[in-house]
Coordinates of C-alpha atoms in Angstrom, one line a residue:
X14 CA -34.3 62.7 -58.7
X15 CA -35.4 60.0 -56.2
X16 CA -34.5 60.8 -52.6
X17 CA -32.1 58.4 -50.7
X18 CA -32.9 58.1 -47.0
X19 CA -30.0 58.2 -44.6
X20 CA -29.9 56.5 -41.2
X21 CA -27.6 56.0 -38.3
X22 CA -27.6 52.4 -37.0
X23 CA -26.4 50.7 -33.8
X24 CA -25.5 47.1 -33.7
X25 CA -26.4 45.6 -30.4
X26 CA -23.8 43.8 -28.3
X27 CA -26.0 40.9 -27.3
X28 CA -27.9 40.1 -30.5
X29 CA -27.9 41.0 -34.1
X30 CA -30.7 43.5 -33.6
X31 CA -30.0 46.8 -35.3
X32 CA -31.5 49.9 -33.6
X33 CA -32.2 52.7 -36.0
X34 CA -31.1 56.1 -34.5
X35 CA -30.8 58.8 -37.2
X36 CA -33.4 59.9 -39.8
X37 CA -36.8 58.2 -39.8
X38 CA -37.1 55.5 -42.5
X39 CA -39.9 55.8 -44.9
X40 CA -42.3 52.9 -45.7
X41 CA -40.7 49.5 -46.5
X42 CA -39.3 49.2 -49.9
X43 CA -38.5 52.9 -50.6
X44 CA -34.7 52.4 -50.2
X45 CA -34.5 49.4 -52.5
X46 CA -34.2 50.1 -56.2
X47 CA -33.2 53.8 -55.9
X48 CA -31.2 54.9 -58.9
X49 CA -28.4 57.5 -58.8
X50 CA -28.0 60.2 -61.4
X51 CA -31.6 60.5 -62.4
X52 CA -32.0 56.9 -63.4
X53 CA -28.6 56.2 -64.8
X54 CA -25.8 54.4 -63.0
X55 CA -26.1 51.7 -60.3
X56 CA -29.1 51.0 -58.1
X57 CA -28.3 52.4 -54.6
X58 CA -29.8 50.0 -52.1
X59 CA -28.7 52.1 -49.1
X60 CA -26.5 55.1 -48.4
X61 CA -25.9 56.5 -45.0
X62 CA -24.1 56.0 -41.6
X63 CA -24.0 52.8 -39.6
X64 CA -23.1 53.0 -35.9
X65 CA -21.6 49.8 -34.5
X66 CA -21.7 49.0 -30.8
X67 CA -18.8 47.2 -29.0
X68 CA -19.0 43.4 -28.7
X69 CA -19.9 40.7 -31.0
X70 CA -22.8 38.9 -32.6
X71 CA -23.6 35.2 -33.3
X72 CA -24.0 34.6 -37.0
X73 CA -25.7 31.4 -38.0
X74 CA -24.8 30.1 -41.5
X75 CA -27.6 28.0 -42.7
X76 CA -25.9 25.9 -45.4
X77 CA -23.2 24.5 -43.1
X78 CA -25.1 24.6 -39.8
X79 CA -22.2 26.5 -38.2
X80 CA -22.6 29.5 -35.9
X81 CA -19.8 32.1 -35.8
X82 CA -19.0 34.7 -33.2
X83 CA -18.4 37.8 -35.3
X84 CA -17.2 41.2 -34.0
X85 CA -19.6 44.0 -34.6
X86 CA -16.9 46.2 -35.9
X87 CA -16.4 44.2 -39.1
X88 CA -17.6 44.5 -42.6
X89 CA -20.3 42.0 -41.7
X90 CA -21.6 44.3 -38.9
X91 CA -21.6 47.2 -41.4
X92 CA -23.5 45.2 -44.0
X93 CA -26.1 44.0 -41.5
X94 CA -26.6 47.5 -40.2
X95 CA -27.3 48.8 -43.7
X96 CA -29.5 45.8 -44.6
X97 CA -31.6 46.1 -41.5
X98 CA -32.1 49.8 -42.1
X99 CA -33.1 49.2 -45.7
X100 CA -35.2 46.1 -44.9
X101 CA -33.0 44.1 -47.2
X102 CA -32.4 40.4 -46.5
X103 CA -28.8 39.1 -46.9
X104 CA -27.4 35.6 -47.2
X105 CA -24.0 34.5 -46.0
X106 CA -22.9 30.9 -46.9
X107 CA -20.0 28.6 -46.2
X108 CA -18.2 27.7 -49.4
X109 CA -16.2 24.4 -49.4
X110 CA -13.3 24.9 -51.8
X111 CA -11.4 21.8 -50.7
X112 CA -12.0 19.0 -48.2
X113 CA -12.0 20.4 -44.6
X114 CA -11.4 23.9 -45.8
X115 CA -14.0 26.6 -46.4
X116 CA -14.6 30.3 -46.4
X117 CA -17.6 32.5 -46.2
X118 CA -19.2 34.3 -49.1
X119 CA -21.9 37.0 -49.5
X120 CA -24.4 35.2 -51.7
X121 CA -27.1 37.8 -52.0
X122 CA -28.5 41.1 -50.8
X123 CA -32.2 41.5 -51.6
X124 CA -32.8 40.3 -55.1
X125 CA -29.1 40.7 -56.1
X126 CA -27.7 37.2 -55.9
X127 CA -24.4 35.9 -57.1
X128 CA -24.5 34.1 -60.4
X129 CA -22.2 32.5 -62.9
X130 CA -21.1 35.9 -64.2
X131 CA -21.6 38.4 -61.4
X132 CA -21.4 38.8 -57.6
X133 CA -20.9 41.0 -54.6
X134 CA -17.6 42.8 -53.9
X135 CA -16.4 45.2 -51.2
X136 CA -13.9 48.0 -50.7
X137 CA -13.0 49.8 -47.5
X138 CA -11.7 53.3 -48.1
X139 CA -11.2 52.3 -51.8
X140 CA -9.1 49.2 -50.9
X141 CA -10.5 45.9 -52.1
X142 CA -11.6 43.4 -49.5
X143 CA -11.6 39.7 -50.5
X144 CA -15.0 38.8 -49.0
X145 CA -14.4 35.1 -49.4
X146 CA -11.2 35.1 -47.2
X147 CA -11.5 33.1 -44.0
X148 CA -8.7 35.1 -42.4
X149 CA -9.7 38.7 -43.6
X150 CA -13.1 38.5 -45.3
X151 CA -16.7 39.2 -44.6
X152 CA -16.8 37.8 -41.1
X153 CA -13.3 38.9 -40.0
X154 CA -12.2 42.1 -41.7
X155 CA -12.4 44.8 -39.1
X156 CA -13.4 48.4 -39.7
X157 CA -12.5 51.7 -37.9
X158 CA -14.4 54.9 -37.1
X159 CA -14.8 57.0 -40.2
X160 CA -14.2 54.2 -42.7
X161 CA -16.0 54.4 -46.0
X162 CA -17.4 50.9 -47.0
X163 CA -18.7 50.2 -50.4
X164 CA -20.5 46.9 -51.3
X165 CA -21.1 46.6 -55.0
X166 CA -22.7 44.0 -57.2
X167 CA -20.9 43.8 -60.6
X168 CA -20.0 41.4 -63.4
X169 CA -16.9 39.3 -62.7
X170 CA -13.8 41.3 -63.3
X171 CA -15.5 44.6 -63.0
X172 CA -14.6 47.2 -60.4
X173 CA -16.9 49.8 -58.7
X174 CA -17.2 51.7 -62.0
X175 CA -19.0 48.6 -63.4
X176 CA -21.4 48.2 -60.5
X177 CA -25.0 47.4 -61.1
X178 CA -26.0 47.9 -57.4
X179 CA -24.3 49.6 -54.5
X180 CA -24.5 49.9 -50.7
X181 CA -22.6 53.0 -49.5
X182 CA -21.8 53.2 -45.8
X183 CA -19.9 55.6 -43.4
X184 CA -18.8 53.8 -40.3
X185 CA -19.3 55.1 -36.8
X186 CA -18.1 53.2 -33.7
X187 CA -20.1 53.5 -30.6
X188 CA -17.6 53.1 -27.8
X189 CA -14.4 51.0 -27.8
X190 CA -14.5 47.7 -29.7
X191 CA -14.4 44.5 -27.8
X192 CA -12.9 41.2 -29.0
X193 CA -15.2 38.6 -30.4
X194 CA -16.0 35.3 -28.6
X195 CA -15.6 34.7 -24.8
X196 CA -12.4 35.0 -22.9
X197 CA -11.8 31.3 -23.2
X198 CA -8.2 30.2 -23.7
X199 CA -7.0 26.7 -24.7
X200 CA -3.6 25.7 -23.5
X201 CA -1.8 23.2 -25.8
X202 CA 1.3 21.2 -25.0
X203 CA 3.2 18.5 -26.8
X204 CA 6.5 18.7 -28.6
X205 CA 6.0 22.5 -28.3
X206 CA 3.5 24.6 -26.4
X207 CA 1.0 27.2 -27.5
X208 CA -2.1 29.0 -26.2
X209 CA -5.1 29.3 -28.5
X210 CA -6.8 32.7 -27.9
X211 CA -10.4 33.5 -29.0
X212 CA -9.2 35.2 -32.2
X213 CA -7.1 32.2 -33.2
X214 CA -10.0 29.9 -32.5
X215 CA -12.4 31.9 -34.6
X216 CA -10.0 32.0 -37.5
X217 CA -9.7 28.2 -37.3
X218 CA -13.4 27.9 -37.1
X219 CA -14.0 30.0 -40.2
X220 CA -11.5 27.8 -42.1
X221 CA -12.0 24.3 -40.7
X222 CA -15.2 24.5 -38.6
X223 CA -17.8 21.8 -38.5
X224 CA -21.2 21.4 -36.9
X225 CA -22.5 18.6 -34.8
X226 CA -26.1 17.9 -33.6
X227 CA -26.1 15.9 -30.4
X228 CA -28.6 13.3 -29.2
X229 CA -30.6 16.1 -27.4
X230 CA -30.9 18.0 -30.7
X231 CA -28.5 20.7 -29.6
X232 CA -26.3 22.2 -32.3
X233 CA -22.6 22.5 -31.5
X234 CA -20.1 24.6 -33.6
X235 CA -16.4 23.7 -33.3
X236 CA -13.0 22.9 -34.8
X237 CA -11.8 19.3 -35.3
X238 CA -9.3 18.2 -32.6
X239 CA -6.7 17.2 -35.2
X240 CA -6.2 20.9 -35.9
X241 CA -5.1 21.6 -32.4
X242 CA -2.9 18.5 -32.3
X243 CA -1.2 19.9 -35.4
X244 CA -0.2 23.1 -33.6
X245 CA 2.0 21.4 -31.0
X246 CA 3.1 18.0 -32.5
X247 CA 6.3 19.5 -33.9
X248 CA 5.0 19.2 -37.5
X249 CA 3.6 22.7 -37.8
X250 CA 4.3 24.6 -40.9
X251 CA 5.4 28.3 -41.0
X252 CA 2.1 28.9 -42.9
X253 CA -0.4 26.8 -41.2
X254 CA -0.6 24.0 -38.5
X255 CA 0.2 20.6 -40.0
X256 CA -0.6 17.3 -38.4
X257 CA 2.1 14.6 -38.5
X258 CA -0.1 11.6 -39.5
X259 CA 2.8 9.2 -39.2
X260 CA 3.6 10.4 -35.7
X261 CA -0.1 10.3 -34.7
X262 CA -0.4 6.8 -36.0
X263 CA 2.0 5.7 -33.3
X264 CA -0.9 6.1 -30.8
X265 CA 0.3 8.6 -28.2
X266 CA -2.2 9.8 -25.7
X267 CA -4.2 13.0 -26.0
X268 CA -5.6 14.3 -22.7
X269 CA -8.4 16.9 -22.4
X270 CA -8.2 18.7 -19.1
X271 CA -9.6 21.5 -17.0
X272 CA -6.4 23.0 -15.5
X273 CA -4.6 20.1 -13.9
X274 CA -7.7 17.9 -13.8
X275 CA -7.9 15.3 -16.5
X276 CA -11.4 15.0 -17.9
X277 CA -11.0 12.7 -20.9
X278 CA -8.2 10.8 -22.6
X279 CA -8.0 9.4 -26.1
X280 CA -5.3 8.2 -28.5
X281 CA -3.9 10.2 -31.4
X282 CA -4.7 7.3 -33.8
X283 CA -8.5 7.8 -33.2
X284 CA -8.3 11.6 -33.6
X285 CA -6.2 12.2 -36.7
X286 CA -7.5 13.1 -40.1
X287 CA -11.2 13.0 -39.3
X288 CA -13.9 15.4 -38.1
X289 CA -15.5 12.9 -35.6
X290 CA -14.1 14.7 -32.6
X291 CA -14.4 18.5 -32.3
X292 CA -13.7 21.1 -29.7
X293 CA -16.8 23.2 -29.6
X294 CA -17.1 26.8 -28.4
X295 CA -20.8 27.2 -28.9
X296 CA -24.1 25.4 -28.5
X297 CA -27.3 26.6 -29.9
X298 CA -25.9 30.1 -30.5
X299 CA -24.6 30.5 -27.0
X300 CA -20.9 30.8 -26.3
X301 CA -19.6 28.3 -23.8
X302 CA -17.5 29.4 -20.8
X303 CA -14.9 26.7 -21.8
X304 CA -14.6 24.3 -24.6
X305 CA -16.5 21.0 -25.0
X306 CA -15.4 17.8 -26.6
X307 CA -18.2 16.5 -28.8
X308 CA -18.8 14.8 -32.1
X309 CA -19.9 11.5 -33.7
X310 CA -16.9 9.8 -32.2
X311 CA -18.0 10.6 -28.7
X312 CA -21.2 8.4 -29.1
X313 CA -23.4 11.1 -27.6
X314 CA -21.2 12.1 -24.7
X315 CA -20.1 15.7 -24.2
X316 CA -17.1 16.5 -22.1
X317 CA -17.4 20.2 -21.0
X318 CA -15.2 22.6 -19.2
X319 CA -12.0 21.9 -21.2
X320 CA -9.2 24.5 -20.9
X321 CA -6.2 22.4 -21.9
X322 CA -5.2 19.7 -24.5
X323 CA -2.0 17.7 -23.8
X324 CA -0.1 15.3 -26.0
X325 CA 1.3 12.7 -23.6
X326 CA 4.4 10.5 -24.3
X327 CA 4.8 12.0 -27.8
X328 CA 8.2 11.5 -29.4
X329 CA 9.9 14.2 -31.4
X330 CA 8.8 14.3 -35.0
X331 CA 10.3 11.7 -37.4
X332 CA 10.6 11.6 -41.1
X333 CA 7.1 12.1 -42.5
X334 CA 5.3 9.1 -44.1
X335 CA 3.4 8.9 -47.3
X336 CA 0.8 6.2 -47.9
X337 CA 0.8 5.1 -51.5
X338 CA -2.3 3.3 -52.6
X339 CA -4.0 2.0 -55.7
X340 CA -7.7 1.9 -55.7
X341 CA -10.2 -0.3 -57.6
X342 CA -12.7 1.1 -60.0
X343 CA -15.1 2.0 -57.2
X344 CA -12.5 4.3 -55.7
X345 CA -12.8 2.6 -52.3
X346 CA -11.5 -1.0 -52.5
X347 CA -7.7 -1.1 -52.2
X348 CA -5.8 -3.1 -54.7
X349 CA -2.3 -2.4 -53.4
X350 CA -0.8 -0.1 -50.9
X351 CA 2.5 0.6 -49.1
X352 CA 3.7 3.3 -46.7
X353 CA 7.2 4.8 -46.9
X354 CA 8.9 7.7 -45.2
X355 CA 11.0 10.4 -46.8
X356 CA 14.2 8.9 -45.4
X357 CA 13.5 5.7 -47.2
X358 CA 12.5 7.5 -50.3
X359 CA 15.8 9.4 -50.4
X360 CA 17.8 6.1 -49.9
X361 CA 15.9 3.7 -52.2
X362 CA 14.3 5.7 -55.0
X363 CA 15.7 8.0 -57.7
X364 CA 16.5 11.6 -56.5
X365 CA 15.4 14.6 -58.5
X366 CA 16.6 18.1 -58.1
X367 CA 20.2 19.2 -57.5
X368 CA 19.5 21.3 -54.4
X369 CA 20.9 24.4 -56.2
X370 CA 18.4 25.1 -59.0
X371 CA 15.5 27.2 -57.7
X372 CA 12.0 26.2 -58.8
X373 CA 8.9 28.4 -58.6
X374 CA 5.2 28.4 -58.9
X375 CA 3.4 31.5 -60.2
X376 CA 0.6 33.0 -58.1
X377 CA -2.3 35.1 -59.2
X378 CA -1.4 38.1 -61.4
X379 CA -4.0 40.5 -59.9
X380 CA -4.3 42.0 -63.3
X381 CA -7.8 41.3 -64.8
X382 CA -6.4 42.1 -68.3
X383 CA -3.6 39.6 -68.0
X384 CA -4.9 36.6 -66.1
X385 CA -2.5 33.9 -67.5
X386 CA 0.6 36.2 -68.0
X387 CA 2.5 33.9 -70.5
X388 CA 5.7 35.8 -69.9
X389 CA 5.6 35.0 -66.2
X390 CA 6.4 38.6 -65.2
X391 CA 3.7 39.0 -62.5
X392 CA 4.0 37.2 -59.1
X393 CA 6.2 34.5 -60.5
X394 CA 7.5 33.3 -57.2
X395 CA 4.5 32.7 -55.0
X396 CA 6.1 29.4 -54.1
X397 CA 9.9 29.3 -54.4
X398 CA 12.7 27.0 -53.2
X399 CA 15.7 24.9 -54.2
X400 CA 14.7 21.3 -53.4
X401 CA 15.5 17.6 -53.8
X402 CA 12.9 14.9 -53.9
X403 CA 11.4 11.8 -55.3
X404 CA 9.8 11.5 -58.7
X405 CA 6.1 11.0 -58.2
X406 CA 6.1 8.3 -60.8
X407 CA 8.6 6.3 -58.7
X408 CA 6.1 6.3 -55.8
X409 CA 3.2 5.3 -58.0
X410 CA 5.3 2.4 -59.3
X411 CA 5.5 1.0 -55.8
X412 CA 1.8 0.0 -56.1
X413 CA 1.8 -1.1 -59.8
X414 CA 2.0 2.3 -61.5
X415 CA -0.8 4.2 -63.3
X416 CA -2.6 3.5 -66.5
X417 CA -3.0 6.1 -69.3
X418 CA -6.5 7.2 -68.1
X419 CA -5.8 7.0 -64.4
X420 CA -5.5 10.0 -62.1
X421 CA -3.1 10.6 -59.2
X422 CA -4.6 12.3 -56.1
X423 CA -2.2 13.9 -53.6
X424 CA -3.8 14.6 -50.2
X425 CA -2.2 16.8 -47.5
X426 CA -2.5 16.3 -43.8
X427 CA -5.1 19.1 -43.6
X428 CA -7.2 17.6 -46.4
X429 CA -6.1 19.8 -49.2
X430 CA -6.1 17.9 -52.5
X431 CA -4.3 18.2 -55.9
X432 CA -5.2 15.9 -58.7
X433 CA -3.0 15.1 -61.7
X434 CA -3.4 13.0 -64.8
X435 CA -1.2 10.1 -65.6
X436 CA 0.5 12.1 -68.3
X437 CA 1.5 14.8 -65.8
X438 CA 3.3 12.2 -63.8
X439 CA 4.7 9.8 -66.4
X440 CA 4.9 11.8 -69.6
X441 CA 5.0 15.5 -68.6
X442 CA 5.2 18.1 -71.3
X443 CA 8.6 19.8 -71.5
X444 CA 7.3 23.0 -70.1
X445 CA 6.0 21.2 -66.9
X446 CA 9.0 19.1 -66.1
X447 CA 9.2 16.2 -63.7
X448 CA 6.6 16.0 -60.9
X449 CA 8.3 15.3 -57.6
X450 CA 7.6 15.2 -53.9
X451 CA 10.4 17.2 -52.2
X452 CA 11.9 16.1 -48.9
X453 CA 14.9 18.4 -48.8
X454 CA 15.0 22.2 -48.8
X455 CA 18.0 24.5 -49.2
X456 CA 16.9 26.6 -46.3
X457 CA 15.7 23.9 -43.9
X458 CA 17.5 20.7 -44.9
X459 CA 15.9 17.3 -44.7
X460 CA 12.4 16.5 -43.4
X461 CA 11.2 16.8 -40.7
X462 CA 13.2 20.0 -40.3
X463 CA 11.9 20.9 -43.7
X464 CA 8.4 21.5 -42.4
X465 CA 6.5 21.7 -45.8
X466 CA 7.7 18.3 -46.8
X467 CA 6.7 16.3 -48.7
X468 CA 5.6 19.0 -51.2
X469 CA 4.7 18.8 -54.9
X470 CA 7.1 20.6 -57.2
X471 CA 7.4 20.6 -61.0
X472 CA 11.0 20.8 -62.2
X473 CA 10.1 23.2 -65.0
X474 CA 13.1 23.8 -67.4
X475 CA 12.9 27.6 -67.0
X476 CA 12.5 27.3 -63.2
X477 CA 9.0 28.7 -63.2
X478 CA 5.7 26.8 -63.5
X479 CA 3.5 29.6 -64.5
X480 CA -0.3 30.1 -64.9
X481 CA 0.0 29.6 -68.7
X482 CA 1.9 26.4 -68.0
X483 CA -0.9 25.2 -65.9
X484 CA -3.3 26.1 -68.6
X485 CA -1.3 24.1 -71.2
X486 CA -0.5 21.0 -69.2
X487 CA -3.1 20.4 -66.4
X488 CA -6.7 19.3 -67.0
X489 CA -9.0 22.2 -66.9
X490 CA -11.1 20.8 -64.1
X491 CA -8.0 20.8 -61.9
X492 CA -6.9 24.4 -62.5
X493 CA -6.7 26.3 -59.2
X494 CA -8.0 29.9 -58.8
X495 CA -7.8 32.7 -56.4
X496 CA -10.9 34.8 -56.0
X497 CA -10.8 38.6 -55.3
X498 CA -12.9 41.6 -56.3
X499 CA -15.1 39.3 -58.3
X500 CA -12.2 38.1 -60.4
X501 CA -11.2 34.4 -60.8
X502 CA -7.4 34.6 -61.0
X503 CA -5.6 31.4 -62.1
X504 CA -2.9 30.4 -59.6
X505 CA -0.5 27.7 -60.4
X506 CA 0.9 28.0 -56.9
X507 CA -2.3 26.4 -55.7
X508 CA -1.2 23.1 -57.2
X509 CA 1.9 22.9 -54.9
X510 CA 0.2 20.8 -52.2
X511 CA 2.4 20.5 -49.1
X512 CA 2.5 18.0 -46.2
X513 CA 1.4 15.2 -48.5
X514 CA 0.3 12.1 -46.6
X515 CA -1.3 10.1 -49.4
X516 CA -0.6 9.5 -53.0
X517 CA -3.5 7.6 -54.6
X518 CA -3.8 6.1 -58.0
X519 CA -7.4 6.2 -59.1
X520 CA -9.1 4.7 -62.2
X521 CA -10.9 7.1 -64.5
X522 CA -14.4 7.0 -63.0
X523 CA -13.3 6.7 -59.3
X524 CA -14.5 9.3 -56.8
X525 CA -11.7 11.9 -56.6
X526 CA -12.3 13.8 -53.4
X527 CA -11.5 11.9 -50.2
X528 CA -14.4 11.7 -47.7
X529 CA -14.6 14.2 -44.9
X530 CA -13.5 11.6 -42.3
X531 CA -10.3 10.9 -44.3

């Protein structure tokens, strides 16, 4: 039986250098392609201990140009320790799954690369880890001393028992763990107040981060300014900061400061819904002592030393506005448009929903043997509320309606997109029900107090728009999925876009996804 070498590995605090401490490694290549059980079972690429030092490591992600500060005591640190010990290259990529939103995925280890039907998965102490999660995935999931981490390459839907390759690791922590990033804090003030700590910033970077190369060739990694405005403009959602585009369009001032000293002032109208202005935490892989305002909108200027962002002369949030627009065949030229707020919608357009009937969207079933779950018995209430709202077709009619082959694109303030066909809006199948934008919630009342408004709901007759309903009524290219453990779970709840700021009627061949600059 081939012998598996074991090693103890230390992840350096300053750089991603792994110092091998335990057993002496044999010549390069011996650890790759070792088979368990006398040639049967998965290929064991590495098996042994990895010792992680305190601190953090800068992780460059080539496909996006971003650089992340990642704690050593994470599944990433564990993986890199094992890969360094076994002389195996690994590739982490940013995966854009919707405009302005992305997550990190493990693309390959050695020659084992993700494909159409297989990929890398992970468990910690037998518990599955969603490697592609920006909040708790490959770059953010923490580990503890003594944890047993298993990375395994397997066909989609298969668990560890179906693995074709494995990396088996026992975690050892060398000293107390330190938080990632610098000690930089960012004080925010507006309608409300908040303080962005390093962990919060890194989470935002993993989800919304963008890279910028300045005139000197330096690479900055940061988060668009609009994200931070959305934290304190009174429009924040219980789930995620949401920018009030209508309020920002009024043009209040945004001041970037170092303590009480104002360094730069812009207007909200210039900063909203685009990635042209970013607050960077890092340049060329080096963490900054404070944040820097950079980006294409700054025309080569970099304002450094920022510790505070203030919204000046901002009024309390008003009823959210929705831009309704009809585009020409090129998807760019505007044929007709209007902007209405939810108060006007409630007063002048038909009202759907009685405020008492509860409507739900089904989430992922987490059962690989029952992905679509026609009886809607598994996770049927991922999204749930009693609502009132405006039929989506009534909004489209404001700009001339939609033709039989047109599509309707709903865009949220954070760039999330849902696309429906004309039939979903004008001639929905009975199991779908009327498509509406809700502006009233039983729990929160009218918008803007109803913080998720306007939100897409389907008034399904049985009260649940399930995964099988999505399969039956929505075009296949618009189905929404939730990935975990190598399984692509359908999730009807992903259609329920919230904080809608634009409803666009697009001809059949028009470009569907809005550009990054909004």
